[in-house]
Amino acid sequence: MKAVISGATRGIGRAIAEKLAVIGYDLVLLARNKKDLEQCKSELIKFNVTVEYLSIDLAQPNVELQLKESTSIFKDVTLLVNNLGLYSMQNVIEIDLDKLKGQMNVNLYSSIALTQQVLGQNKNQLKNIINIASVMSLKAATFAADYSMSKHAFKAWNDALRQELRGQGIKVSAIFPGSVNTSSWDGIAVERTEMIQAEDIAEMVSCVLAMKKNTLLEEFHVSPLTFKP
């Protein structure tokens, strides 16, 4: 078993990487910062799994070419976790189109490019694609219109992908969390213990993988019990 995880060095991605290592998955970690990737690798190999990494900015325009140049690292993949995301707060009337394009690059196009690369190399091996979305994929927030738009588009892509691949025996699942305790809240005075914890998202990934061959968990809708941002 081998998993590719984007945004793998912090928060949800890091928690998922550790959970998968415990289960016994070999890992391919994707993130921008090489130092962080090396640190994650050193911490995860203690679980007696193989850990490879690719330092890459998936939001760059030439990402497809970069991925094609790294084909050897994507061999024999059975699980892909798309976990890349960038939060932004722009009101509808104030949306900067350049910033919106940046949001789409990170929150949608990066996952499309990575999925196409992994799927193209592993049509016979790939069993699961798990997409980490957002509660704002389901209900737009006026104070974060650009982010909401990009995440709505991400959900539409996820839904289309699920329908297209289910006939090929590849399961596509999505997780829609509310506020999660990650580094994106650093410097903000909120009660982070009341948020969803990244480890709980990792448990949901484990739950998806524990299902029988013909059972597909399509979506998880997850919210904090009491926390309000």
mmCIF file of C-alpha atoms in Angstrom, residues 2-195:
data_model
loop_
_atom_site.group_PDB
_atom_site.id
_atom_site.type_symbol
_atom_site.label_atom_id
_atom_site.label_comp_id
_atom_site.label_asym_id
_atom_site.label_seq_id
_atom_site.Cartn_x
_atom_site.Cartn_y
_atom_site.Cartn_z
ATOM 1 C CA LYS A 2 1.303 3.430 -0.953
ATOM 2 C CA ALA A 3 -0.252 6.852 -0.381
ATOM 3 C CA VAL A 4 0.382 10.280 -1.888
ATOM 4 C CA ILE A 5 -0.540 13.212 0.379
ATOM 5 C CA SER A 6 -0.432 16.881 -0.597
ATOM 6 C CA GLY A 7 0.015 19.560 2.052
ATOM 7 C CA ALA A 8 1.585 16.805 4.131
ATOM 8 C CA THR A 9 3.858 18.638 6.568
ATOM 9 C CA ARG A 10 1.368 20.445 8.790
ATOM 10 C CA GLY A 11 -2.095 20.221 10.292
ATOM 11 C CA ILE A 12 -4.521 17.811 8.661
ATOM 12 C CA GLY A 13 -2.017 16.497 6.130
ATOM 13 C CA ARG A 14 0.565 15.735 8.812
ATOM 14 C CA ALA A 15 -2.006 13.943 10.972
ATOM 15 C CA ILE A 16 -3.157 11.865 8.009
ATOM 16 C CA ALA A 17 0.434 10.973 7.129
ATOM 17 C CA GLU A 18 1.085 9.651 10.638
ATOM 18 C CA LYS A 19 -2.175 7.705 10.728
ATOM 19 C CA LEU A 20 -1.401 6.062 7.400
ATOM 20 C CA ALA A 21 2.120 5.218 8.530
ATOM 21 C CA VAL A 22 0.695 3.507 11.612
ATOM 22 C CA ILE A 23 -1.626 1.479 9.367
ATOM 23 C CA GLY A 24 1.357 0.468 7.255
ATOM 24 C CA TYR A 25 1.208 2.687 4.172
ATOM 25 C CA ASP A 26 4.382 3.715 2.416
ATOM 26 C CA LEU A 27 4.194 7.469 1.878
ATOM 27 C CA VAL A 28 4.892 10.129 -0.723
ATOM 28 C CA LEU A 29 4.695 13.544 0.932
ATOM 29 C CA LEU A 30 4.157 16.728 -1.097
ATOM 30 C CA ALA A 31 4.723 20.251 0.205
ATOM 31 C CA ARG A 32 6.697 23.368 -0.673
ATOM 32 C CA ASN A 33 9.254 23.449 2.136
ATOM 33 C CA LYS A 34 12.012 20.868 1.761
ATOM 34 C CA LYS A 35 13.202 21.284 5.346
ATOM 35 C CA ASP A 36 9.726 20.532 6.677
ATOM 36 C CA LEU A 37 9.488 17.500 4.401
ATOM 37 C CA GLU A 38 12.805 16.157 5.657
ATOM 38 C CA GLN A 39 11.644 16.626 9.246
ATOM 39 C CA CYS A 40 8.407 14.767 8.570
ATOM 40 C CA LYS A 41 10.280 11.947 6.911
ATOM 41 C CA SER A 42 12.610 11.553 9.878
ATOM 42 C CA GLU A 43 9.610 11.341 12.225
ATOM 43 C CA LEU A 44 7.561 8.928 10.094
ATOM 44 C CA ILE A 45 10.178 6.328 9.190
ATOM 45 C CA LYS A 46 10.061 5.155 12.814
ATOM 46 C CA PHE A 47 6.852 3.347 11.831
ATOM 47 C CA ASN A 48 8.933 1.100 9.533
ATOM 48 C CA VAL A 49 7.464 2.412 6.309
ATOM 49 C CA THR A 50 9.116 3.902 3.243
ATOM 50 C CA VAL A 51 8.803 7.688 3.089
ATOM 51 C CA GLU A 52 9.566 9.687 -0.052
ATOM 52 C CA TYR A 53 8.883 13.351 -0.644
ATOM 53 C CA LEU A 54 8.609 15.908 -3.406
ATOM 54 C CA SER A 55 9.219 19.586 -2.705
ATOM 55 C CA ILE A 56 6.811 21.292 -5.083
ATOM 56 C CA ASP A 57 4.467 24.269 -5.264
ATOM 57 C CA LEU A 58 1.348 22.692 -6.739
ATOM 58 C CA ALA A 59 -0.228 26.103 -7.277
ATOM 59 C CA GLN A 60 2.318 27.200 -9.888
ATOM 60 C CA PRO A 61 1.229 27.448 -13.546
ATOM 61 C CA ASN A 62 3.840 24.933 -14.713
ATOM 62 C CA VAL A 63 2.904 22.311 -12.121
ATOM 63 C CA GLU A 64 1.842 19.725 -14.705
ATOM 64 C CA LEU A 65 5.323 19.740 -16.232
ATOM 65 C CA GLN A 66 6.943 19.461 -12.795
ATOM 66 C CA LEU A 67 4.768 16.482 -11.923
ATOM 67 C CA LYS A 68 5.572 14.733 -15.193
ATOM 68 C CA GLU A 69 9.264 15.141 -14.444
ATOM 69 C CA SER A 70 8.766 13.270 -11.160
ATOM 70 C CA THR A 71 6.913 10.230 -12.474
ATOM 71 C CA SER A 72 9.069 7.653 -10.683
ATOM 72 C CA ILE A 73 7.881 8.794 -7.254
ATOM 73 C CA PHE A 74 4.226 8.102 -8.171
ATOM 74 C CA LYS A 75 4.582 4.416 -9.052
ATOM 75 C CA ASP A 76 2.323 1.808 -7.418
ATOM 76 C CA VAL A 77 0.092 4.314 -5.614
ATOM 77 C CA THR A 78 -3.107 2.910 -4.064
ATOM 78 C CA LEU A 79 -4.328 6.033 -2.224
ATOM 79 C CA LEU A 80 -4.308 9.748 -3.032
ATOM 80 C CA VAL A 81 -5.182 12.391 -0.443
ATOM 81 C CA ASN A 82 -5.748 15.894 -1.850
ATOM 82 C CA ASN A 83 -5.248 18.165 1.131
ATOM 83 C CA LEU A 84 -3.954 21.432 -0.281
ATOM 84 C CA GLY A 85 -5.867 24.570 0.651
ATOM 85 C CA LEU A 86 -5.383 28.283 1.207
ATOM 86 C CA TYR A 87 -7.855 30.333 3.238
ATOM 87 C CA SER A 88 -8.726 33.887 2.219
ATOM 88 C CA MET A 89 -11.236 36.510 3.321
ATOM 89 C CA GLN A 90 -12.673 38.780 0.642
ATOM 90 C CA ASN A 91 -16.194 40.153 0.538
ATOM 91 C CA VAL A 92 -18.101 39.606 -2.687
ATOM 92 C CA ILE A 93 -17.950 43.229 -3.853
ATOM 93 C CA GLU A 94 -14.266 43.542 -2.960
ATOM 94 C CA ILE A 95 -12.987 40.414 -4.737
ATOM 95 C CA ASP A 96 -9.622 40.969 -6.360
ATOM 96 C CA LEU A 97 -9.598 38.871 -9.539
ATOM 97 C CA ASP A 98 -5.882 38.129 -9.333
ATOM 98 C CA LYS A 99 -6.306 36.864 -5.764
ATOM 99 C CA LEU A 100 -9.296 34.822 -6.878
ATOM 100 C CA LYS A 101 -7.181 33.196 -9.582
ATOM 101 C CA GLY A 102 -4.618 32.396 -6.903
ATOM 102 C CA GLN A 103 -7.312 30.790 -4.773
ATOM 103 C CA MET A 104 -8.434 28.656 -7.695
ATOM 104 C CA ASN A 105 -4.846 27.603 -8.388
ATOM 105 C CA VAL A 106 -4.353 26.373 -4.829
ATOM 106 C CA ASN A 107 -7.804 25.104 -3.917
ATOM 107 C CA LEU A 108 -8.839 23.496 -7.213
ATOM 108 C CA TYR A 109 -6.323 23.337 -10.041
ATOM 109 C CA SER A 110 -3.545 21.857 -7.900
ATOM 110 C CA SER A 111 -5.730 18.876 -6.958
ATOM 111 C CA ILE A 112 -6.829 18.365 -10.544
ATOM 112 C CA ALA A 113 -3.239 18.318 -11.774
ATOM 113 C CA LEU A 114 -2.044 15.933 -9.057
ATOM 114 C CA THR A 115 -5.019 13.616 -9.497
ATOM 115 C CA GLN A 116 -4.505 13.430 -13.244
ATOM 116 C CA GLN A 117 -0.843 12.566 -12.749
ATOM 117 C CA VAL A 118 -1.427 9.888 -10.105
ATOM 118 C CA LEU A 119 -4.449 8.404 -11.846
ATOM 119 C CA GLY A 120 -2.688 8.342 -15.205
ATOM 120 C CA GLN A 121 0.120 6.228 -13.758
ATOM 121 C CA ASN A 122 -1.953 3.993 -11.500
ATOM 122 C CA LYS A 123 -5.276 3.142 -13.121
ATOM 123 C CA ASN A 124 -4.909 -0.496 -12.132
ATOM 124 C CA GLN A 125 -3.522 0.110 -8.629
ATOM 125 C CA LEU A 126 -5.377 3.160 -7.330
ATOM 126 C CA LYS A 127 -8.200 2.254 -4.937
ATOM 127 C CA ASN A 128 -9.103 5.467 -3.106
ATOM 128 C CA ILE A 129 -9.023 9.222 -3.616
ATOM 129 C CA ILE A 130 -9.863 11.266 -0.517
ATOM 130 C CA ASN A 131 -10.454 14.991 -0.982
ATOM 131 C CA ILE A 132 -10.236 17.327 2.012
ATOM 132 C CA ALA A 133 -12.719 20.085 1.287
ATOM 133 C CA SER A 134 -14.418 22.576 3.628
ATOM 134 C CA VAL A 135 -17.762 23.394 5.163
ATOM 135 C CA MET A 136 -17.633 26.398 2.828
ATOM 136 C CA SER A 137 -17.853 23.951 -0.071
ATOM 137 C CA LEU A 138 -21.450 23.496 1.062
ATOM 138 C CA LYS A 139 -22.469 26.954 2.236
ATOM 139 C CA ALA A 140 -20.811 30.139 1.039
ATOM 140 C CA ALA A 141 -19.647 32.743 3.557
ATOM 141 C CA THR A 142 -19.938 36.393 2.532
ATOM 142 C CA PHE A 143 -16.792 37.314 4.495
ATOM 143 C CA ALA A 144 -14.798 34.701 2.554
ATOM 144 C CA ALA A 145 -16.428 34.809 -0.849
ATOM 145 C CA ASP A 146 -13.343 33.936 -2.892
ATOM 146 C CA TYR A 147 -12.504 30.970 -0.675
ATOM 147 C CA SER A 148 -16.119 29.789 -0.768
ATOM 148 C CA MET A 149 -16.184 30.004 -4.552
ATOM 149 C CA SER A 150 -13.004 27.989 -4.931
ATOM 150 C CA LYS A 151 -14.248 25.339 -2.503
ATOM 151 C CA HIS A 152 -17.646 25.112 -4.220
ATOM 152 C CA ALA A 153 -15.782 24.448 -7.466
ATOM 153 C CA PHE A 154 -13.667 21.853 -5.657
ATOM 154 C CA LYS A 155 -16.830 20.046 -4.552
ATOM 155 C CA ALA A 156 -18.234 20.049 -8.079
ATOM 156 C CA TRP A 157 -14.995 18.512 -9.349
ATOM 157 C CA ASN A 158 -15.033 15.949 -6.528
ATOM 158 C CA ASP A 159 -18.621 14.954 -7.325
ATOM 159 C CA ALA A 160 -17.919 14.562 -11.038
ATOM 160 C CA LEU A 161 -14.746 12.602 -10.320
ATOM 161 C CA ARG A 162 -16.607 10.244 -7.967
ATOM 162 C CA GLN A 163 -19.236 9.458 -10.571
ATOM 163 C CA GLU A 164 -16.678 8.964 -13.313
ATOM 164 C CA LEU A 165 -14.385 6.647 -11.355
ATOM 165 C CA ARG A 166 -16.843 4.518 -9.394
ATOM 166 C CA GLY A 167 -17.464 2.381 -12.484
ATOM 167 C CA GLN A 168 -13.731 1.693 -12.578
ATOM 168 C CA GLY A 169 -13.656 0.480 -8.982
ATOM 169 C CA ILE A 170 -11.938 3.619 -7.629
ATOM 170 C CA LYS A 171 -13.594 5.183 -4.587
ATOM 171 C CA VAL A 172 -13.712 8.982 -4.280
ATOM 172 C CA SER A 173 -14.603 10.360 -0.837
ATOM 173 C CA ALA A 174 -14.790 13.930 0.464
ATOM 174 C CA ILE A 175 -14.469 15.363 3.962
ATOM 175 C CA PHE A 176 -16.120 18.723 4.685
ATOM 176 C CA PRO A 177 -14.795 20.030 8.015
ATOM 177 C CA GLY A 178 -15.613 23.218 9.822
ATOM 178 C CA SER A 179 -12.979 24.966 11.958
ATOM 179 C CA VAL A 180 -9.980 22.678 12.479
ATOM 180 C CA ASN A 181 -7.150 23.340 14.918
ATOM 181 C CA THR A 182 -4.275 23.993 12.502
ATOM 182 C CA SER A 183 -1.528 26.583 12.092
ATOM 183 C CA SER A 184 -3.896 28.794 10.080
ATOM 184 C CA TRP A 185 -5.232 29.985 13.459
ATOM 185 C CA ASP A 186 -1.818 30.989 14.775
ATOM 186 C CA GLY A 187 -1.889 34.466 16.311
ATOM 187 C CA ILE A 188 -5.678 34.544 16.609
ATOM 188 C CA ALA A 189 -7.193 34.600 20.101
ATOM 189 C CA VAL A 190 -9.629 31.673 19.940
ATOM 190 C CA GLU A 191 -10.198 28.561 22.038
ATOM 191 C CA ARG A 192 -8.512 25.972 19.835
ATOM 192 C CA THR A 193 -9.326 23.026 22.083
ATOM 193 C CA GLU A 194 -12.990 23.495 21.099
ATOM 194 C CA MET A 195 -12.212 23.069 17.396
#
